[in-house]
Short mmCIF file of C-alpha atoms and ligand atoms in Angstrom, two decimals:
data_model
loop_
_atom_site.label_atom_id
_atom_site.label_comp_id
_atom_site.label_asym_id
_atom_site.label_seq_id
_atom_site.Cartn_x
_atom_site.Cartn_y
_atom_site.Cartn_z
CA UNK N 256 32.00 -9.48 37.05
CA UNK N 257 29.83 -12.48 37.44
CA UNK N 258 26.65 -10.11 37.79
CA UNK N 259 23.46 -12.13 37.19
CA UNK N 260 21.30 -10.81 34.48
CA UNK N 261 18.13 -11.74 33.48
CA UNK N 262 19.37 -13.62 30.40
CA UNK N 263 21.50 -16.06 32.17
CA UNK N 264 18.05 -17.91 33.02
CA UNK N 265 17.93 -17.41 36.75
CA UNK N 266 15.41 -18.73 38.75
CA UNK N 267 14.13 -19.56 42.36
CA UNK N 268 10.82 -21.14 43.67
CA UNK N 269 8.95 -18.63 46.22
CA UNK N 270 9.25 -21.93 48.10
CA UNK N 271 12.94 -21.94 48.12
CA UNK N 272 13.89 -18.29 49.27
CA UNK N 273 10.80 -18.46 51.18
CA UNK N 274 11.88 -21.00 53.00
CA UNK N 275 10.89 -20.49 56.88
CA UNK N 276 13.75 -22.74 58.02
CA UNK N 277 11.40 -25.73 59.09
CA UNK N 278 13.00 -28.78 59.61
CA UNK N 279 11.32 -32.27 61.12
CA UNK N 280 12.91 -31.31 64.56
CA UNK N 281 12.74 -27.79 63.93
CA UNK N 282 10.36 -25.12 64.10
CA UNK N 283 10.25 -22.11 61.47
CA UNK N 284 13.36 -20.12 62.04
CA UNK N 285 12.45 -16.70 59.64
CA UNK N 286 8.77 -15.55 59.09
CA UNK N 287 7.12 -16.12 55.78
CA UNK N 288 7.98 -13.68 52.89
CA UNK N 289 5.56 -11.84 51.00
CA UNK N 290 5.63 -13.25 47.66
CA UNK N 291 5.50 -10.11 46.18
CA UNK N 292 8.24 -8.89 47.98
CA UNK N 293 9.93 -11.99 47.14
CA UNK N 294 9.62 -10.97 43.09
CA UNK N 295 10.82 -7.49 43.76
CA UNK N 296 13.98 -9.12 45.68
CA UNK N 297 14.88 -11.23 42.87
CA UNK N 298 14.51 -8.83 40.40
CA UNK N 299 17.09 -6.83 42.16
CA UNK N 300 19.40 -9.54 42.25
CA UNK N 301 19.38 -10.11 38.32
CA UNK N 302 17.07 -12.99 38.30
CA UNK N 303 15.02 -14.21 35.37
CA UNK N 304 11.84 -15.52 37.18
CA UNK N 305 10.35 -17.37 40.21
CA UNK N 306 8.37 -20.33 40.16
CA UNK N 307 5.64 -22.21 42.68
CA UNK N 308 3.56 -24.35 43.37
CA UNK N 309 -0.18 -23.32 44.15
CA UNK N 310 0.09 -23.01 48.02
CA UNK N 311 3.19 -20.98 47.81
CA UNK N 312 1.58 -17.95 45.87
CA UNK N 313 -2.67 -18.86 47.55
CA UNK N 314 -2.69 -20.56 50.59
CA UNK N 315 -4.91 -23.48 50.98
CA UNK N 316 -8.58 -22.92 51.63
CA UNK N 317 -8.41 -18.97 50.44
CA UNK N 318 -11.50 -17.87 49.35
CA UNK N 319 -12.27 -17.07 45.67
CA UNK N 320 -12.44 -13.32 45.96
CA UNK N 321 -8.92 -13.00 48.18
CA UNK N 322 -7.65 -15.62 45.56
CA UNK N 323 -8.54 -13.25 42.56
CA UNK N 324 -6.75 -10.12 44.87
CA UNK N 325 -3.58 -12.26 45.50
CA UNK N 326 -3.11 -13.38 41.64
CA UNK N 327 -3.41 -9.26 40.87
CA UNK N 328 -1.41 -7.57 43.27
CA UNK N 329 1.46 -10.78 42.11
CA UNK N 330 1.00 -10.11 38.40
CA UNK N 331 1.10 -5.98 38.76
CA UNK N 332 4.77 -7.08 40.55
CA UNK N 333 5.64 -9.45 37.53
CA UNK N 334 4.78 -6.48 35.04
CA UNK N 335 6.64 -3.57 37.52
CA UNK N 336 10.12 -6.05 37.54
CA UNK N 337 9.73 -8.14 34.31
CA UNK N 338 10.72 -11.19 36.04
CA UNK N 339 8.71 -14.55 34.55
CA UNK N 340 6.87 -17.68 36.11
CA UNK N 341 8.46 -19.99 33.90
CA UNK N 342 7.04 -22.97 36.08
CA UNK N 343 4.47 -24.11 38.46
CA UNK N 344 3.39 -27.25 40.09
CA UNK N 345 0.52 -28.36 42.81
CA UNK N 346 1.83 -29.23 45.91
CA UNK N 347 1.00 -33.01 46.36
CA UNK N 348 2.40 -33.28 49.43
CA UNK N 349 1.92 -31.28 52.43
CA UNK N 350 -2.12 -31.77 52.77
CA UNK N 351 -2.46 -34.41 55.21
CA UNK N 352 -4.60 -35.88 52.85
CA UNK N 353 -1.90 -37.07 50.92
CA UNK N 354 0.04 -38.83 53.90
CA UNK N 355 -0.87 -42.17 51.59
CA UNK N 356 0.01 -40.97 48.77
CA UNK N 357 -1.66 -38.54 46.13
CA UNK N 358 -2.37 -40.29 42.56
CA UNK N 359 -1.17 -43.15 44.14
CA UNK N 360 -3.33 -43.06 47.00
CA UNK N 361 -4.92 -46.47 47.57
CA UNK N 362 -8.33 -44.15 47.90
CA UNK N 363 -10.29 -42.96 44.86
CA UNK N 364 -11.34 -39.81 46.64
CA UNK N 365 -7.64 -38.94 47.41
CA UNK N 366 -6.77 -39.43 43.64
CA UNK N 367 -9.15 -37.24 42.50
CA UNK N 368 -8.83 -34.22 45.11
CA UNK N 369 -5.15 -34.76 43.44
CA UNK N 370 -6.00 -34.61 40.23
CA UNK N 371 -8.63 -31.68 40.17
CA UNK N 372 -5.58 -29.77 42.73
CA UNK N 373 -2.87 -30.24 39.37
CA UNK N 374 -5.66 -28.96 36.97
CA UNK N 375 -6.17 -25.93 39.05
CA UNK N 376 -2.95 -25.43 39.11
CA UNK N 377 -2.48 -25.52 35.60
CA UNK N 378 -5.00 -22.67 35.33
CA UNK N 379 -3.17 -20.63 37.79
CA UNK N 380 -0.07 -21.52 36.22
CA UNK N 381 -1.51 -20.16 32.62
CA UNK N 382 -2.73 -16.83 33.75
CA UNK N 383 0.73 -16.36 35.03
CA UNK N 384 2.28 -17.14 31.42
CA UNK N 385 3.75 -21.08 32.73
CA UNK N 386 4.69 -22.81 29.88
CA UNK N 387 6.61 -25.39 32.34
CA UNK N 388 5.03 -27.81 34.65
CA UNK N 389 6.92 -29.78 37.23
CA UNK N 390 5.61 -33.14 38.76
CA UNK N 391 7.47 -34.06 41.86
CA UNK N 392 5.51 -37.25 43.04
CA UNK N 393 7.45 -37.24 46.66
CA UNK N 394 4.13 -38.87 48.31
CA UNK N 395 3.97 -41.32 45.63
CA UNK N 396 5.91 -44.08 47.65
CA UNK N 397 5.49 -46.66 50.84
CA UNK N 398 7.25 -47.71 53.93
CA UNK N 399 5.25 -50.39 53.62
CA UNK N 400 5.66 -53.46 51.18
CA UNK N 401 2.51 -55.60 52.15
CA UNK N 402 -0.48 -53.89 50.00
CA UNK N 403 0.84 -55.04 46.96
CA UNK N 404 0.60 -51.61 45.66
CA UNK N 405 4.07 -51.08 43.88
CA UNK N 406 2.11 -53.63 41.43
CA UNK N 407 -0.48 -50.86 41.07
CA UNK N 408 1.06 -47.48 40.92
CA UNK N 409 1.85 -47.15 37.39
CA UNK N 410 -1.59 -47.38 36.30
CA UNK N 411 -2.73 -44.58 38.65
CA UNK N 412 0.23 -42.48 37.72
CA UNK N 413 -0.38 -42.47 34.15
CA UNK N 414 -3.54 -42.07 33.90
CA UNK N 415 -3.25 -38.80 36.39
CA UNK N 416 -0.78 -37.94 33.84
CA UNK N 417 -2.72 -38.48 30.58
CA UNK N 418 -5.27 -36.90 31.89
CA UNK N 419 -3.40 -33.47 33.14
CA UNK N 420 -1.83 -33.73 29.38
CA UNK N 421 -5.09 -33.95 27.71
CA UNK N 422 -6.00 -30.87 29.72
CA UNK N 423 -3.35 -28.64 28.87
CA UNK N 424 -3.68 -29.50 25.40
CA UNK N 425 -7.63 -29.28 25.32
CA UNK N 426 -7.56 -25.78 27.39
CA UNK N 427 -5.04 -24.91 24.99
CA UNK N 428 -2.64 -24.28 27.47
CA UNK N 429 0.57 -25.80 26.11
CA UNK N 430 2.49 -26.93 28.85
CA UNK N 431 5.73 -29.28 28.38
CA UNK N 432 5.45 -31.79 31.39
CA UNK N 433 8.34 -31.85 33.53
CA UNK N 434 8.76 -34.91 35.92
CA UNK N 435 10.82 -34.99 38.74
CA UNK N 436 12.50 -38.44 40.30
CA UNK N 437 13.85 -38.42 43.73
CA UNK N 438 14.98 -41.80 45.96
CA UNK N 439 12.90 -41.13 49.30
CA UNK N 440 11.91 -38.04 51.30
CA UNK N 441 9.15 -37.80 52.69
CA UNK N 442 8.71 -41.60 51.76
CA UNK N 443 10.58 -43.52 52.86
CA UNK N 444 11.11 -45.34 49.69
CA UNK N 445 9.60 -43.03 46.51
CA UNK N 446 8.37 -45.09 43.45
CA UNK N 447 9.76 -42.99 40.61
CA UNK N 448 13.08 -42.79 42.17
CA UNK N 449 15.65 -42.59 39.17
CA UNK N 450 16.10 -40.10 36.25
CA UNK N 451 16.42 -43.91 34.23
CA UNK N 452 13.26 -45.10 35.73
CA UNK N 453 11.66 -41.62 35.06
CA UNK N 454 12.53 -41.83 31.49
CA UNK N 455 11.65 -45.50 30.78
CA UNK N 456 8.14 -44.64 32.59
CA UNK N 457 7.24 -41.64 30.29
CA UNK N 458 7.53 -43.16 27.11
CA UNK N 459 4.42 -45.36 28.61
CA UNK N 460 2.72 -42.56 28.34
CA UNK N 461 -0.42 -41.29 25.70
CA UNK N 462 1.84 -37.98 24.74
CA UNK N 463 5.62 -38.47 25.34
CA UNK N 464 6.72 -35.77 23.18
CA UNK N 465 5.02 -33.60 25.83
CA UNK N 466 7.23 -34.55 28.80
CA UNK N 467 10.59 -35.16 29.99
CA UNK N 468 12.25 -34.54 32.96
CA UNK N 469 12.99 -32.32 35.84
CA UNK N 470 15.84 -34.07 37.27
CA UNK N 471 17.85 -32.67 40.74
CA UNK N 472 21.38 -32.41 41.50
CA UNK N 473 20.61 -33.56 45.31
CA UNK N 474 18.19 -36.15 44.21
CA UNK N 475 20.56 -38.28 42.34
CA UNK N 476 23.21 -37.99 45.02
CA UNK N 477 21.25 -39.06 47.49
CA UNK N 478 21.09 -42.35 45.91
CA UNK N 479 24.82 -42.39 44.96
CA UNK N 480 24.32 -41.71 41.61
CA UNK N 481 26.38 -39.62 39.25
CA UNK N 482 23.84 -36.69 37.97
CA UNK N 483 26.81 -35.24 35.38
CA UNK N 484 26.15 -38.62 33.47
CA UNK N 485 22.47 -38.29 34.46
CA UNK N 486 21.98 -35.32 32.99
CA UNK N 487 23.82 -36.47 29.75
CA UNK N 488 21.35 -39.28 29.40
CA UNK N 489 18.60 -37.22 29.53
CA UNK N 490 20.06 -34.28 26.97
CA UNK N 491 20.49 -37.21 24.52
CA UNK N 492 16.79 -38.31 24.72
CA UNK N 493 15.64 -34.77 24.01
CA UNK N 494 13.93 -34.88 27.32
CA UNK N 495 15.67 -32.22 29.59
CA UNK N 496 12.74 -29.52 29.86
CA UNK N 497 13.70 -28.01 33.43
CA UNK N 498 16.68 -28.54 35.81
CA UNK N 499 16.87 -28.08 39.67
CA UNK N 500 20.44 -27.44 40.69
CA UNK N 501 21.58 -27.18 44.10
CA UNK N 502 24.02 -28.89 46.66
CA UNK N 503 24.10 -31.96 48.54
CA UNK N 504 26.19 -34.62 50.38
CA UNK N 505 26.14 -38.33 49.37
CA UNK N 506 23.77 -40.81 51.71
CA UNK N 507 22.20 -38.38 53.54
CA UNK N 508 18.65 -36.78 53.68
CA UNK N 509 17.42 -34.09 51.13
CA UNK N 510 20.65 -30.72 52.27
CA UNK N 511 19.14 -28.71 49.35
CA UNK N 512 22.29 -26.51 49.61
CA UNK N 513 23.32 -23.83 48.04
CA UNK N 514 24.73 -25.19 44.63
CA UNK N 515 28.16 -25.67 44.24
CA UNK N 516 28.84 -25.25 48.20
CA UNK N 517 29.86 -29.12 48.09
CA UNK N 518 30.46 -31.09 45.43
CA UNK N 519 32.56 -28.29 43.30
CA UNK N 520 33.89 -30.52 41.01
CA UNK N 521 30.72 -32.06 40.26
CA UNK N 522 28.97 -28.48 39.54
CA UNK N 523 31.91 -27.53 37.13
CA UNK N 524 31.46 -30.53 35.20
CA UNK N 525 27.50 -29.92 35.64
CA UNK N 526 27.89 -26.32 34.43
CA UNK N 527 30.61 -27.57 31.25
CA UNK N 528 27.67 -29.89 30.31
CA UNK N 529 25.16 -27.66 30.45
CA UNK N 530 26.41 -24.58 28.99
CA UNK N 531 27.92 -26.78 25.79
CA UNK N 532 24.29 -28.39 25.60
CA UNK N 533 22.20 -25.81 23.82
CA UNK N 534 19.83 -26.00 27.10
CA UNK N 535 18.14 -22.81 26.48
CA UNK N 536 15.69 -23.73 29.89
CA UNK N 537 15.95 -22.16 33.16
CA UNK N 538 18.94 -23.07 35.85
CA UNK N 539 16.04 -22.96 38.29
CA UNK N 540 17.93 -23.22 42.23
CA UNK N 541 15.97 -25.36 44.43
CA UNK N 542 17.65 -25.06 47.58
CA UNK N 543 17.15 -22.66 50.46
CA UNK N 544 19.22 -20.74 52.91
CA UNK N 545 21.02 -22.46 56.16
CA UNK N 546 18.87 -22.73 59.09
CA UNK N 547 20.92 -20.16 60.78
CA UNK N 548 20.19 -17.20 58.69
CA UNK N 549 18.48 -14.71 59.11
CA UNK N 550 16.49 -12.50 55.83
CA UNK N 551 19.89 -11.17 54.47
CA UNK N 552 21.39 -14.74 54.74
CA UNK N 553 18.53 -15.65 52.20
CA UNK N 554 19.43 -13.08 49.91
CA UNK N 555 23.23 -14.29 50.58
CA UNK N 556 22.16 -17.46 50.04
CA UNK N 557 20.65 -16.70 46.29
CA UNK N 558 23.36 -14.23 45.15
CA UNK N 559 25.74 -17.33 45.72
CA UNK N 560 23.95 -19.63 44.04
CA UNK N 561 24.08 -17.37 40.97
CA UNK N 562 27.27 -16.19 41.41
CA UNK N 563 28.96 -19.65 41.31
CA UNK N 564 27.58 -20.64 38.28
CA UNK N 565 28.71 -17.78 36.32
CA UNK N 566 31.74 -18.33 38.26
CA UNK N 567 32.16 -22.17 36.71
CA UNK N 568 30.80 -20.80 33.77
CA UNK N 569 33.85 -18.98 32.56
CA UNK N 570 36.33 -21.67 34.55
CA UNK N 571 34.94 -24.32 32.53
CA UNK N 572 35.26 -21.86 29.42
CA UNK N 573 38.84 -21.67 30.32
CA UNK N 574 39.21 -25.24 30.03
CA UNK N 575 37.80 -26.32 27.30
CA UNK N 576 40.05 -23.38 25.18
CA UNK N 577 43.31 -24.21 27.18
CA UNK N 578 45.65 -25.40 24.15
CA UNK N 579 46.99 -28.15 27.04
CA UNK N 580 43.45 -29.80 27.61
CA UNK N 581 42.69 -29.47 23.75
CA UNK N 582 45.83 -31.47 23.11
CA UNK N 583 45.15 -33.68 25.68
CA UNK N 584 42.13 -34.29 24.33
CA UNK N 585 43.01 -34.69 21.31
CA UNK N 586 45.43 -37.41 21.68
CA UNK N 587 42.37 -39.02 24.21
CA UNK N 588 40.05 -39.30 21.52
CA UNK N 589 42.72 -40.01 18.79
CA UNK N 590 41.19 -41.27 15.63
CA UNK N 591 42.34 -44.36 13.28
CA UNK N 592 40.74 -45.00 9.74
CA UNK N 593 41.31 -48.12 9.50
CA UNK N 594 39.53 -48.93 12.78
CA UNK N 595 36.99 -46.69 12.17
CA UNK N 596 36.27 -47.87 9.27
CA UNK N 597 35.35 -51.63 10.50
CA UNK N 598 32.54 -49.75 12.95
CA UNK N 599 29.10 -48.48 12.73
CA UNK N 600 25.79 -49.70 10.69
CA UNK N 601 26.50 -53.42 10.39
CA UNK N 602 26.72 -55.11 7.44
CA UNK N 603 27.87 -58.82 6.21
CA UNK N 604 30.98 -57.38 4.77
CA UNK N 605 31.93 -55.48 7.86
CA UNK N 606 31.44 -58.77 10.20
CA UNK N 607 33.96 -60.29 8.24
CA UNK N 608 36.37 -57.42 7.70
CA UNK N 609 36.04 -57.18 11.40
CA UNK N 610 37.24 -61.08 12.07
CA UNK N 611 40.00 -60.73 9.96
CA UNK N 612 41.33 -57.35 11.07
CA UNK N 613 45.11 -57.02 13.30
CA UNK N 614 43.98 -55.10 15.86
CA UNK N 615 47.43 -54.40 17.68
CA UNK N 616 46.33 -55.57 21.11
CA UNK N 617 50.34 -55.02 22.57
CA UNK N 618 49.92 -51.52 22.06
CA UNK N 619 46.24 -51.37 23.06
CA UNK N 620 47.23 -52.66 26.57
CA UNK N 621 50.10 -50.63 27.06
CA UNK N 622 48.47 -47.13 25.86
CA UNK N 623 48.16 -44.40 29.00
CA UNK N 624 45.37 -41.70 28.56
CA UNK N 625 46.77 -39.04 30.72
CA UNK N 626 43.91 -38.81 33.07
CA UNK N 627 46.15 -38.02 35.70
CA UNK N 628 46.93 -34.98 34.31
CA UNK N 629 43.71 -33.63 32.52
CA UNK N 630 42.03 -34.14 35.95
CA UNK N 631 45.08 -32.22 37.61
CA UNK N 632 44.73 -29.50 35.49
CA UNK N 633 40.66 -29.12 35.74
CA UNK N 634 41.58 -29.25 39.19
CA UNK N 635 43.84 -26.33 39.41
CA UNK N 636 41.46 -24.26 37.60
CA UNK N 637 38.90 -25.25 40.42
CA UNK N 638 41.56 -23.85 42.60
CA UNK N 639 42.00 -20.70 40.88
CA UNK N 640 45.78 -21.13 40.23
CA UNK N 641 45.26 -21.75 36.53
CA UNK N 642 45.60 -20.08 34.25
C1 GCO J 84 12.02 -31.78 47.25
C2 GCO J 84 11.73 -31.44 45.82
C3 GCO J 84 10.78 -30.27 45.67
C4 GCO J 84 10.27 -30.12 44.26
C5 GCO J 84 9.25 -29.07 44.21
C6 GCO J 84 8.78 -28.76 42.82
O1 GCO J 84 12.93 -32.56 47.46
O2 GCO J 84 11.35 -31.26 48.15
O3 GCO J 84 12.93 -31.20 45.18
O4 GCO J 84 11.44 -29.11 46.08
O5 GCO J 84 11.29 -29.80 43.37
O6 GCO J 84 8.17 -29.48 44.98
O7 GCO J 84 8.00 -29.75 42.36
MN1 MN J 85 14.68 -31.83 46.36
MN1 MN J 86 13.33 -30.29 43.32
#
């Protein structure tokens, strides 16, 4: 019972149960994992794949012939377990050179070490079959309001971004471009900071039907926002090409917990969305393990991760078939012709059907949609007394 398999579209970042336990009063709490070992791991658990960005799998600075070694011994482990690399993505952000931002970096030499970092990593990412590639701009913000440079930003970010796009397709490549809003952290204010903002700013760019968006259960919480409707939005623009799922209080810095250990309602009704959505993408996890564990607390960590989704898989299953909700629902969404039929396309005869129609506002304000009990019962499914 709720064993992960491959096909339920698992995955982690080597970044994520990799995690050292570093935090910005911290030191590293658990020593580095070797990636490889890190595939094998997941495999075991049932997982369909592990993503990263460039300096998780070749640190920075590695010579070309160690690079070449690393990238062989990690695809020999990808062939011996099966497990994918669905996506990759450069890390923009932990080079100090970035500490001003990368492709919004008010320095041309910063913008381009930036730029020629993503198209490496777009090689890497194609020898290691990506087809998925995340941009979290998490440098591309200020603290600082009086350079003007919020004016500026958008030109800088898409033109990094045609250009990357124009790569992949010129290389042949064929990477879908995933981007990635999140409110602050590290910045203290991040430009690209909503999954509305995110989609409004793509369709700026040269190739729009090449990207859409990466968007974070934390992220959106963070900034108080629902991410169930979030997510909807972005499923009915076509544009949900990845999806990081994990836990997180509201108003506080980045938790990154492990998804569904907070907000369970929210991850039921996250899970019911998804799973009725047709998303055939990964349910990558990108959170990481308490700073208090130790290595099997990591593997803990992932195996409950996985294990409450499939978990709030079949609960939310179990709702939507429970005869109760589907009469509740029914009567919710109850449908009248005659209303009905003075809505959609407009037209001059509608208009004036519509002025003259009784609408029977009486019954209109006294009507009750049983909220109250719809939410009860999803409720007592959360609590495992129903059904
Ligand atoms: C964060 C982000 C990152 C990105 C990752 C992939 O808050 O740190 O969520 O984990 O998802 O860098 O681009
Ligand atoms: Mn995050
Ligand atoms: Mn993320």
């Amino acid at each position: 019972m709720y064993e992960p398999k491959p096909e339920h579209k698992f995955t982690f970042g080597l970044w994520t149960v990799g995690n050292v336990g570093r935090d910005p009063f911290g030191d590293p709490v658990r020593e580095r994992l070797d990636p490889v070992y890190v595939v094998h791991k997941l495999a075991e658990l049932g997982a369909y794949g592990v993503n990263l960005h460039d300096e998780d799998l070749i640190p920075r600075g590695t010579p070309p012939a160690e690079r070449d070694r690393i990238i062989t011994r990690f695809k020999k482990a990808l062939e011996e377990t099966g497990l994918k690399v669905p996506m990759v993505t450069a890390n923009l952000f932990s080079d100090p050179a970035f500490k001003d931002g990368a492709f919004t970096s008010p320095d041309p030499r910063v913008r381009a070490y930036a730029l020629r970092k993503s198209l490496e990593t777009m090689d890497l990412g194609a020898e290691l079959g990506a087809r998925i590639y995340v941009v979290w701009p998490g440098r591309e913000g200020a603290e600082v309001e009086a350079t003007g440079k919020a004016r500026r930003v958008w030109d800088w970010l898409r033109e990094a971004l045609n250009f990357m796009i124009a790569y992949s397709e010129d290389q042949g490549y064929g990477y879908r471009f995933a981007l990635e809003p999140k409110p602050n952290e590290p910045r203290g204010d991040i430009y690209l900071a909503t999954v509305g903002g995110m989609l409004a700013f793509l369709q700026t760019l040269d190739r729009p039907e090449l990207v859409g968006l990466n968007p974070e259960f934390a992220h959106e919480t963070m900034a108080g926002l629902n991410f169930v409707h979030a997510v909807a939005q972005i499923l009915d623009m076509g544009k949900l090409f990845h999806i990081d799922l994990n836990d997180q209080r509201m108003s506080r810095f980045d938790q990154d917990l492990r998804f569904g250990s907070e907000n369970l309602k929210a991850a039921f009704f996250l899970v019911d969305l998804l799973e009725s959505s047709g998303y055939q993408g990964p349910r990558h996890f990108d959170a990481h393990a308490l700073r208090t564990e130790e290595e099997e607390g990591v593997w803990d960590f992932a195996r409950g991760c996985m294990r409450t989704y499939l978990i709030l898989k079949e609960k939310a299953q179990a709702f939507r078939e429970d005869p109760e909700v589907q009469d509740l629902l029914k009567d919710y969404y109850r449908e009248d012709p005659q209303a009905l039929s003075l809505l959609g396309p407009y037209s001059k005869e509608k208009a004036e059907a519509l002025k003259r129609a009784e609408l029977p506002l009486d019954t209109l304000r006294r009507r009750g949609y049983a909220l109250e009990r719809l939410d009860q019962i999803a409720v007592e499914y959360l609590l495992g007394v129903r059904p």
